[in-house]
Short mmCIF file of C-alpha atoms in Angstrom, two decimals:
data_model
loop_
_atom_site.label_atom_id
_atom_site.label_comp_id
_atom_site.label_asym_id
_atom_site.label_seq_id
_atom_site.Cartn_x
_atom_site.Cartn_y
_atom_site.Cartn_z
CA UNK G 4 232.59 97.93 -27.14
CA UNK G 5 234.46 95.53 -24.56
CA UNK G 6 231.05 96.44 -21.81
CA UNK G 7 228.96 95.29 -24.70
CA UNK G 8 231.30 92.28 -25.39
CA UNK G 9 230.55 90.87 -21.31
CA UNK G 10 227.30 91.17 -22.01
CA UNK G 11 226.58 89.06 -25.45
CA UNK G 12 228.88 86.63 -23.34
CA UNK G 13 226.75 86.60 -20.40
CA UNK G 14 223.71 86.27 -22.87
CA UNK G 15 225.20 83.38 -25.03
CA UNK G 16 226.24 81.52 -21.51
CA UNK G 17 222.60 81.85 -20.94
CA UNK G 18 221.63 80.32 -23.99
CA UNK G 19 223.86 77.37 -23.35
CA UNK G 20 222.33 76.99 -19.95
CA UNK G 21 219.21 76.72 -21.31
CA UNK G 22 219.86 74.31 -24.21
CA UNK G 23 221.82 71.87 -21.72
CA UNK G 24 219.03 71.53 -19.20
CA UNK G 25 217.02 70.86 -21.34
CA UNK G 26 214.13 74.07 -20.85
CA UNK G 27 212.64 76.40 -23.12
CA UNK G 28 214.49 78.15 -26.20
CA UNK G 29 215.39 81.46 -25.59
CA UNK G 30 218.67 83.37 -28.18
CA UNK G 31 219.42 86.09 -25.73
CA UNK G 32 222.39 86.59 -27.42
CA UNK G 33 220.55 86.76 -30.93
CA UNK G 34 217.79 89.13 -29.39
CA UNK G 35 220.64 91.69 -28.45
CA UNK G 36 222.46 91.86 -31.34
CA UNK G 37 219.31 91.59 -33.34
CA UNK G 38 218.84 95.35 -32.24
CA UNK G 39 221.54 96.51 -33.93
CA UNK G 40 221.82 99.33 -31.13
CA UNK G 41 224.03 99.71 -27.84
CA UNK G 42 223.20 102.32 -26.03
CA UNK G 43 225.70 104.30 -23.42
CA UNK G 44 225.63 106.58 -20.90
CA UNK G 45 227.22 108.87 -18.32
CA UNK G 46 225.52 108.60 -15.15
CA UNK G 47 225.96 111.60 -13.52
CA UNK G 48 224.40 112.32 -8.99
CA UNK G 49 224.70 115.78 -9.03
CA UNK G 50 225.54 116.29 -4.34
CA UNK G 51 223.85 118.44 -2.72
CA UNK G 52 225.59 121.11 -3.50
CA UNK G 53 226.00 121.10 -6.96
CA UNK G 54 222.16 120.50 -6.87
CA UNK G 55 222.03 124.17 -5.19
CA UNK G 56 225.13 126.12 -7.39
CA UNK G 57 222.34 124.63 -10.17
CA UNK G 58 219.64 126.38 -8.68
CA UNK G 59 221.23 129.34 -7.47
CA UNK G 60 222.34 129.66 -11.16
CA UNK G 61 219.63 130.16 -12.25
CA UNK G 62 217.45 132.13 -10.07
CA UNK G 63 221.03 134.23 -10.88
CA UNK G 64 219.10 134.80 -14.25
CA UNK G 65 216.14 135.14 -13.59
CA UNK G 66 216.59 138.56 -10.33
CA UNK G 67 218.76 140.62 -10.55
CA UNK G 68 221.05 140.43 -7.12
CA UNK G 69 223.07 142.75 -5.70
CA UNK G 70 226.91 142.39 -5.12
CA UNK G 71 226.24 141.44 -1.03
CA UNK G 72 223.62 139.50 -1.30
CA UNK G 73 226.07 137.14 -4.25
CA UNK G 74 228.26 137.22 -1.19
CA UNK G 75 226.42 135.80 1.35
CA UNK G 76 224.73 133.53 -0.82
CA UNK G 77 228.26 132.01 -1.05
CA UNK G 78 228.02 130.62 2.05
CA UNK G 79 224.63 129.76 1.71
CA UNK G 80 226.08 127.50 -0.60
CA UNK G 81 228.34 125.91 1.10
CA UNK G 82 226.06 124.55 3.82
CA UNK G 83 222.52 124.09 2.50
CA UNK G 84 223.92 120.35 1.56
CA UNK G 85 223.86 118.59 4.81
CA UNK G 86 220.58 120.83 6.00
CA UNK G 87 218.44 120.34 3.62
CA UNK G 88 215.83 117.97 3.72
CA UNK G 89 215.98 116.05 1.12
CA UNK G 90 215.39 112.61 -0.38
CA UNK G 91 217.87 110.01 0.59
CA UNK G 92 217.82 108.78 -2.67
CA UNK G 93 219.65 109.89 -5.57
CA UNK G 94 217.49 107.21 -7.91
CA UNK G 95 213.98 106.74 -6.78
CA UNK G 96 213.46 102.32 -6.70
CA UNK G 97 213.34 100.38 -9.90
CA UNK G 98 213.44 97.76 -12.74
CA UNK G 99 215.52 98.16 -15.61
CA UNK G 100 214.00 97.00 -19.00
CA UNK G 101 216.12 95.96 -21.22
CA UNK G 102 218.34 92.91 -21.22
CA UNK G 103 220.97 93.91 -19.31
CA UNK G 104 222.48 96.69 -18.35
CA UNK G 105 226.10 96.71 -17.77
CA UNK G 106 227.63 99.36 -15.17
CA UNK G 107 231.40 100.39 -14.15
CA UNK G 108 232.27 100.66 -10.98
CA UNK G 109 230.88 104.49 -9.33
CA UNK G 110 233.99 106.89 -9.39
CA UNK G 111 232.84 109.84 -6.18
CA UNK G 112 234.19 112.57 -6.10
CA UNK G 113 234.37 115.47 -3.42
CA UNK G 114 234.30 119.44 -3.52
CA UNK G 115 237.40 121.65 -3.05
CA UNK G 116 237.77 125.09 -2.21
CA UNK G 117 241.38 125.26 -3.25
CA UNK G 118 241.54 126.87 -6.91
CA UNK G 119 243.90 125.32 -9.30
CA UNK G 120 246.96 127.09 -9.82
CA UNK G 121 247.29 128.34 -13.15
CA UNK G 122 250.15 126.30 -15.82
CA UNK G 123 252.46 128.86 -16.96
CA UNK G 124 251.80 128.25 -20.57
CA UNK G 125 251.13 130.09 -23.54
CA UNK G 126 246.40 130.73 -24.33
CA UNK G 127 245.22 129.99 -27.48
CA UNK G 128 242.57 129.12 -29.00
CA UNK G 129 242.16 126.35 -31.59
CA UNK G 130 239.69 127.06 -34.74
CA UNK G 131 238.51 123.66 -35.81
CA UNK G 132 237.00 123.78 -39.55
CA UNK G 133 233.87 125.42 -40.41
CA UNK G 134 231.39 122.27 -40.28
CA UNK G 135 228.05 124.05 -41.71
CA UNK G 136 228.39 127.12 -42.30
CA UNK G 137 229.71 126.85 -38.51
CA UNK G 138 232.41 127.30 -35.58
CA UNK G 139 234.08 125.07 -32.98
CA UNK G 140 235.56 127.03 -30.77
CA UNK G 141 237.79 125.44 -28.12
CA UNK G 142 239.14 126.84 -25.69
CA UNK G 143 243.07 124.60 -25.37
CA UNK G 144 245.34 125.87 -23.17
CA UNK G 145 249.10 124.61 -24.60
CA UNK G 146 252.79 124.04 -24.76
CA UNK G 147 255.66 125.27 -26.49
CA UNK G 148 254.70 121.41 -28.05
CA UNK G 149 251.19 121.41 -28.40
CA UNK G 150 251.07 124.70 -30.17
CA UNK G 151 254.38 123.23 -32.81
CA UNK G 152 252.55 120.28 -33.32
CA UNK G 153 249.43 121.45 -33.70
CA UNK G 154 250.41 124.44 -36.28
CA UNK G 155 250.90 121.51 -38.76
CA UNK G 156 248.16 119.98 -38.77
CA UNK G 157 246.15 120.23 -42.18
CA UNK G 158 242.40 122.52 -41.99
CA UNK G 159 243.46 123.74 -38.83
CA UNK G 160 245.21 127.38 -37.79
CA UNK G 161 246.31 127.91 -33.43
CA UNK G 162 245.77 132.13 -32.76
CA UNK G 163 247.24 133.83 -30.19
CA UNK G 164 244.80 136.27 -28.73
CA UNK G 165 243.88 137.15 -25.20
CA UNK G 166 241.73 134.73 -22.75
CA UNK G 167 238.37 135.10 -23.06
CA UNK G 168 235.62 134.08 -21.09
CA UNK G 169 234.10 130.53 -21.18
CA UNK G 170 230.87 130.02 -20.93
CA UNK G 171 231.65 127.72 -17.81
CA UNK G 172 233.40 131.18 -16.75
CA UNK G 173 230.75 133.33 -17.23
CA UNK G 174 228.44 130.53 -14.87
CA UNK G 175 230.80 130.68 -12.18
CA UNK G 176 231.36 134.84 -12.38
CA UNK G 177 227.50 135.07 -11.92
CA UNK G 178 227.40 133.64 -8.72
CA UNK G 179 230.14 135.86 -7.73
CA UNK G 180 233.20 132.24 -8.78
CA UNK G 181 232.15 129.61 -6.06
CA UNK G 182 235.57 128.47 -6.09
CA UNK G 183 236.18 124.59 -6.46
CA UNK G 184 237.44 121.61 -8.00
CA UNK G 185 236.83 118.50 -8.04
CA UNK G 186 238.53 115.32 -6.43
CA UNK G 187 238.76 111.96 -6.37
CA UNK G 188 237.30 110.42 -3.40
CA UNK G 189 237.16 106.58 -1.36
CA UNK G 190 233.22 105.75 -1.54
CA UNK G 191 231.40 106.76 0.70
CA UNK G 192 229.67 104.86 3.77
CA UNK G 193 231.71 101.92 2.13
CA UNK G 194 229.94 100.54 -0.94
CA UNK G 195 229.12 102.49 -3.98
CA UNK G 196 225.71 103.57 -2.72
CA UNK G 197 223.61 100.61 -5.47
CA UNK G 198 220.87 98.40 -3.73
CA UNK G 199 219.38 95.58 -4.86
CA UNK G 200 215.37 94.17 -3.59
CA UNK G 201 215.72 90.43 -3.11
CA UNK G 202 211.95 88.63 -3.76
CA UNK G 203 212.01 88.66 -0.49
CA UNK G 204 211.75 91.75 0.29
CA UNK G 205 215.62 91.84 2.18
CA UNK G 206 217.36 94.79 1.17
CA UNK G 207 221.68 94.15 0.22
CA UNK G 208 224.82 96.73 -0.60
CA UNK G 209 226.46 95.70 -3.59
CA UNK G 210 230.06 96.11 -3.53
CA UNK G 211 231.88 97.11 -6.95
CA UNK G 212 235.24 96.72 -6.74
CA UNK G 213 237.89 99.13 -9.41
CA UNK G 214 238.01 96.46 -11.69
CA UNK G 215 234.97 94.74 -12.55
CA UNK G 216 231.53 95.67 -13.66
CA UNK G 217 228.03 94.83 -12.68
CA UNK G 218 225.55 93.55 -14.67
CA UNK G 219 221.83 94.11 -13.82
CA UNK G 220 219.32 91.39 -15.90
CA UNK G 221 216.06 93.38 -17.38
CA UNK G 222 212.71 92.57 -17.90
CA UNK G 223 213.04 91.83 -21.26
CA UNK G 224 215.57 89.09 -19.85
CA UNK G 225 212.60 87.69 -17.78
CA UNK G 226 209.83 87.20 -20.24
CA UNK G 227 212.47 86.32 -23.22
CA UNK G 228 213.94 83.74 -20.66
CA UNK G 229 210.57 82.38 -18.71
CA UNK G 230 211.40 83.66 -16.04
CA UNK G 231 214.35 82.07 -15.41
CA UNK G 232 216.89 85.51 -15.15
CA UNK G 233 214.74 87.85 -12.88
CA UNK G 234 215.42 91.54 -13.01
CA UNK G 235 215.02 92.92 -9.52
CA UNK G 236 214.48 95.71 -7.86
CA UNK G 237 217.14 98.26 -7.28
CA UNK G 238 217.91 101.55 -6.11
CA UNK G 239 220.63 104.41 -5.51
CA UNK G 240 221.64 105.93 -2.17
CA UNK G 241 222.67 108.42 -1.34
CA UNK G 242 225.69 109.19 0.70
CA UNK G 243 225.11 109.28 4.50
CA UNK G 244 228.30 110.10 6.00
CA UNK G 245 229.22 113.03 3.84
CA UNK G 246 226.74 114.99 1.26
CA UNK G 247 228.74 116.68 -0.89
CA UNK G 248 229.80 113.74 -3.12
CA UNK G 249 228.64 112.86 -5.96
CA UNK G 250 228.66 110.07 -8.23
CA UNK G 251 229.36 108.87 -11.52
CA UNK G 252 228.63 105.72 -13.02
CA UNK G 253 229.74 105.09 -16.90
CA UNK G 254 225.94 102.02 -17.78
CA UNK G 255 225.90 100.87 -21.68
CA UNK G 256 222.09 99.84 -22.58
CA UNK G 257 221.28 96.31 -24.35
CA UNK G 258 218.11 95.34 -25.31
CA UNK G 259 216.09 93.90 -28.13
CA UNK G 260 214.86 95.23 -31.60
CA UNK G 261 211.52 98.09 -31.03
CA UNK G 262 209.76 95.74 -33.62
CA UNK G 263 210.79 92.68 -31.69
CA UNK G 264 207.57 90.28 -29.92
CA UNK G 265 208.13 89.59 -26.22
CA UNK G 266 206.28 87.00 -26.18
CA UNK G 267 207.47 84.43 -23.61
CA UNK G 268 208.96 81.29 -24.21
CA UNK G 269 206.08 77.76 -25.43
CA UNK G 270 205.58 75.77 -22.53
CA UNK G 271 206.64 78.42 -20.03
CA UNK G 272 203.78 79.63 -17.69
CA UNK G 273 202.53 83.37 -17.74
CA UNK G 274 202.82 83.15 -14.31
CA UNK G 275 206.21 81.90 -13.98
CA UNK G 276 207.30 84.31 -16.02
CA UNK G 277 204.90 87.50 -15.05
CA UNK G 278 206.24 86.95 -10.99
CA UNK G 279 209.48 85.19 -10.57
CA UNK G 280 210.84 88.58 -8.85
CA UNK G 281 208.36 88.33 -6.24
CA UNK G 282 205.35 90.75 -5.76
CA UNK G 283 205.98 91.67 -2.57
CA UNK G 284 208.05 94.11 -3.69
CA UNK G 285 205.94 96.39 -5.17
CA UNK G 286 204.50 97.55 -1.62
CA UNK G 287 208.27 98.33 -1.14
CA UNK G 288 209.15 100.25 -4.31
CA UNK G 289 205.82 100.77 -5.17
CA UNK G 290 207.46 99.98 -9.15
CA UNK G 291 204.18 98.42 -11.44
CA UNK G 292 203.77 95.02 -11.24
CA UNK G 293 205.08 93.38 -14.90
CA UNK G 294 201.69 91.58 -15.32
CA UNK G 295 200.21 95.30 -15.51
CA UNK G 296 202.79 96.57 -18.18
CA UNK G 297 203.44 93.78 -20.15
CA UNK G 298 200.41 92.08 -22.87
CA UNK G 299 200.95 89.29 -24.52
CA UNK G 300 202.37 89.57 -28.38
CA UNK G 301 203.37 93.86 -27.00
CA UNK G 302 206.20 94.72 -28.92
CA UNK G 303 209.13 95.72 -26.64
CA UNK G 304 208.44 99.64 -28.24
CA UNK G 305 205.06 98.82 -26.60
CA UNK G 306 206.26 97.24 -23.25
CA UNK G 307 209.00 100.49 -22.87
CA UNK G 308 206.15 102.80 -23.88
CA UNK G 309 203.90 101.34 -20.57
CA UNK G 310 207.10 100.64 -18.55
CA UNK G 311 207.84 104.50 -18.52
CA UNK G 312 205.18 106.40 -17.93
CA UNK G 313 203.95 105.69 -14.79
CA UNK G 314 208.07 107.14 -14.06
CA UNK G 315 207.94 110.16 -16.43
CA UNK G 316 204.58 111.12 -17.82
CA UNK G 317 202.42 113.67 -16.91
CA UNK G 318 201.62 111.93 -13.70
CA UNK G 319 205.58 109.94 -13.77
CA UNK G 320 206.02 109.94 -10.06
CA UNK G 321 209.35 110.77 -10.93
CA UNK G 322 208.16 113.82 -12.83
CA UNK G 323 207.18 114.93 -9.44
CA UNK G 324 210.63 114.74 -7.18
#
């Protein structure tokens, strides 16, 4: 909700600026509030090590491997990342198509082969109340104090039993216990991995301090503001200094209601609203031009469909990655 409020505050400030400057009337804040929806996502970008482990696990499901082959695969997993020829981008060039995207500073994680020691506590199983006839079970390491506290809860039972293999443990054992844990690390290459392109095709590496939020402008804001706000192409680069590092960030997407018409404000030239971000970037990023995805009077739902199809449709660029 803090991230939502930041987005609403910026929309309110922009609306006040438009009114004070005597520019075309717009209400980005109202457009966000009308939707009644804010989508929050935790986005994780896999390191090359993680991708290789996932690929190895998938292969083990479809074909039987003898024990010696599995052991040999362990060393391959740890060395494949440095030699694997993959894209230098975690996320391809694109423009957000909502109003605002509010992002936290990224968290970078690095694997270590140190096996964490198990705490000297009793292993218990916490069984949640039945939901639609099913029981949701969660493995939980309980200290003696935790056990006493949970036993007093209504409609919950704590049962001592022998440790059972969780799904994650089963996946790990299928790859002969690829023992590693994740630890937070400093940003590789010294920045956040986010790159932004301006109207002159110049790219900038964005640094986001740990106690800051960053707000990206989307296509819907550019249209509703008549080009006063501009959606800039951006991508997420893979680290060049350490390719075993993964990245994650929390994103909140603020957008108009699906049935809202994305009309350009009266008195604003269409060219101004559609080409405010520049057209040269299309050559470097292959992002479909805004004019090819927007039609006068189209709803946000229709615009979203036309925007995502070139990326994620059957012939989309992202679907072929």
